C-alpha positions as a Python dict, from the first residue, in 0.01 Angstrom:
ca = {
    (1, 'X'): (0, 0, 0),
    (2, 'X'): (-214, -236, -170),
    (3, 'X'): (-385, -540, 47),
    (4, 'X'): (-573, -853, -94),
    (5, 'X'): (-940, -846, 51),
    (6, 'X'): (-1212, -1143, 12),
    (7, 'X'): (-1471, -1085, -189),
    (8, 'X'): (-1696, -1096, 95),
    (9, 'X'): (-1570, -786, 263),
    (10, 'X'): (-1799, -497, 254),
    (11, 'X'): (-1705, -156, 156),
    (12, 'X'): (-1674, -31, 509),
    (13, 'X'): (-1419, -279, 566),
    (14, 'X'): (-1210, -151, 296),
    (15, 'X'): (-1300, 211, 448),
    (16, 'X'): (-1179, 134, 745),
    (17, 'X'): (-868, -18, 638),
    (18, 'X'): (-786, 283, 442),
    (19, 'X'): (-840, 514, 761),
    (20, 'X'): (-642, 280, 966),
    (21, 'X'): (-365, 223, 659),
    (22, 'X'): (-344, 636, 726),
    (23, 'X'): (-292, 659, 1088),
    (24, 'X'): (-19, 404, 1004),
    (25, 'X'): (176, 631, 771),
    (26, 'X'): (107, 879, 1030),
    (27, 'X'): (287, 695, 1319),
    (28, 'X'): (559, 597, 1079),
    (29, 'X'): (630, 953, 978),
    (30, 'X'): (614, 1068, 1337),
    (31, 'X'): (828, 753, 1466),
    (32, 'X'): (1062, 868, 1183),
    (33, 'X'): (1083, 1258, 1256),
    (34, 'X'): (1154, 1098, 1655),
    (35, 'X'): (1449, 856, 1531),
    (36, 'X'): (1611, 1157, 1378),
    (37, 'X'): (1576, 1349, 1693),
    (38, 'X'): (1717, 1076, 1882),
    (39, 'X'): (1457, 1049, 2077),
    (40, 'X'): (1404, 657, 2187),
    (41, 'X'): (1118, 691, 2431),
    (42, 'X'): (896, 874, 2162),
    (43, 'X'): (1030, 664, 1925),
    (44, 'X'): (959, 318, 2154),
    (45, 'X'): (574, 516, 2212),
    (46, 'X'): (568, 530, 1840),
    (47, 'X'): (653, 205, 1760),
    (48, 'X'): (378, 90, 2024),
    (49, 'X'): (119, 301, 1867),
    (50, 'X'): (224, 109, 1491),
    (51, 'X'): (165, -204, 1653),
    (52, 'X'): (-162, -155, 1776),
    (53, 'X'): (-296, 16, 1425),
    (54, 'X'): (-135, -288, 1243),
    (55, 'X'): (-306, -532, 1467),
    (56, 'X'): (-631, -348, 1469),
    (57, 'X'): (-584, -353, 1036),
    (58, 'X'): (-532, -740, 1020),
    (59, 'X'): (-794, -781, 1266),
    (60, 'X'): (-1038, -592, 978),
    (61, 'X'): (-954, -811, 752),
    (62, 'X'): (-559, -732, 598),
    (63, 'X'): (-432, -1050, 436),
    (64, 'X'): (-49, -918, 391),
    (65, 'X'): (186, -789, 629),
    (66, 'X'): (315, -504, 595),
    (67, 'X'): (693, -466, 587),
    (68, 'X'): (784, -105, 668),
    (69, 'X'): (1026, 49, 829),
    (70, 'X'): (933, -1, 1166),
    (71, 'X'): (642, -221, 1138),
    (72, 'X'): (885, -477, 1215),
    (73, 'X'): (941, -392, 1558),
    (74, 'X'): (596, -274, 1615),
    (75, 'X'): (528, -664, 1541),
    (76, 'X'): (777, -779, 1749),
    (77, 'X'): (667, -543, 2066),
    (78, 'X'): (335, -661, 1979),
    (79, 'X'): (400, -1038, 1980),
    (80, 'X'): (588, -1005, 2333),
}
């Protein structure tokens, strides 16, 4: 995953939008291991959980969004 910064941003901006980029991947492995279980309220947890990091990452500073599986409905449980 690759995200546009300003030049302005400081290097513990992009540090923290690395760590944050990781818990992502994190969720979205977890949230996937859950779908194959079948297991919606995990899964619904999960997809809470992406929302916030992905809110928390644009809020650092993320220009593009990020179109994972899942991030999509993060967004969209987010934005409601």
């Amino acid at each position: 995953m690759t995200a546009i910064l300003p030049i302005e941003m400081a290097s513990q901006d992009s540090e923290s939008l690395k760590e944050l980029a990781s818990i992502a991947r994190l969720i979205t492995y977890a949230r996937q291991s859950a779908k194959s279980l079948n297991a919606d309220f995990p899964v619904w947890c999960l997809d809470l959980a992406l929302g916030a990091v992905l809110q928390e990452m644009y809020a650092n500073g993320l220009q593009m969004p990020l179109f994972e599986e899942g991030a999509d409905k993060a967004n969209m449980a987010v934005a409601h």
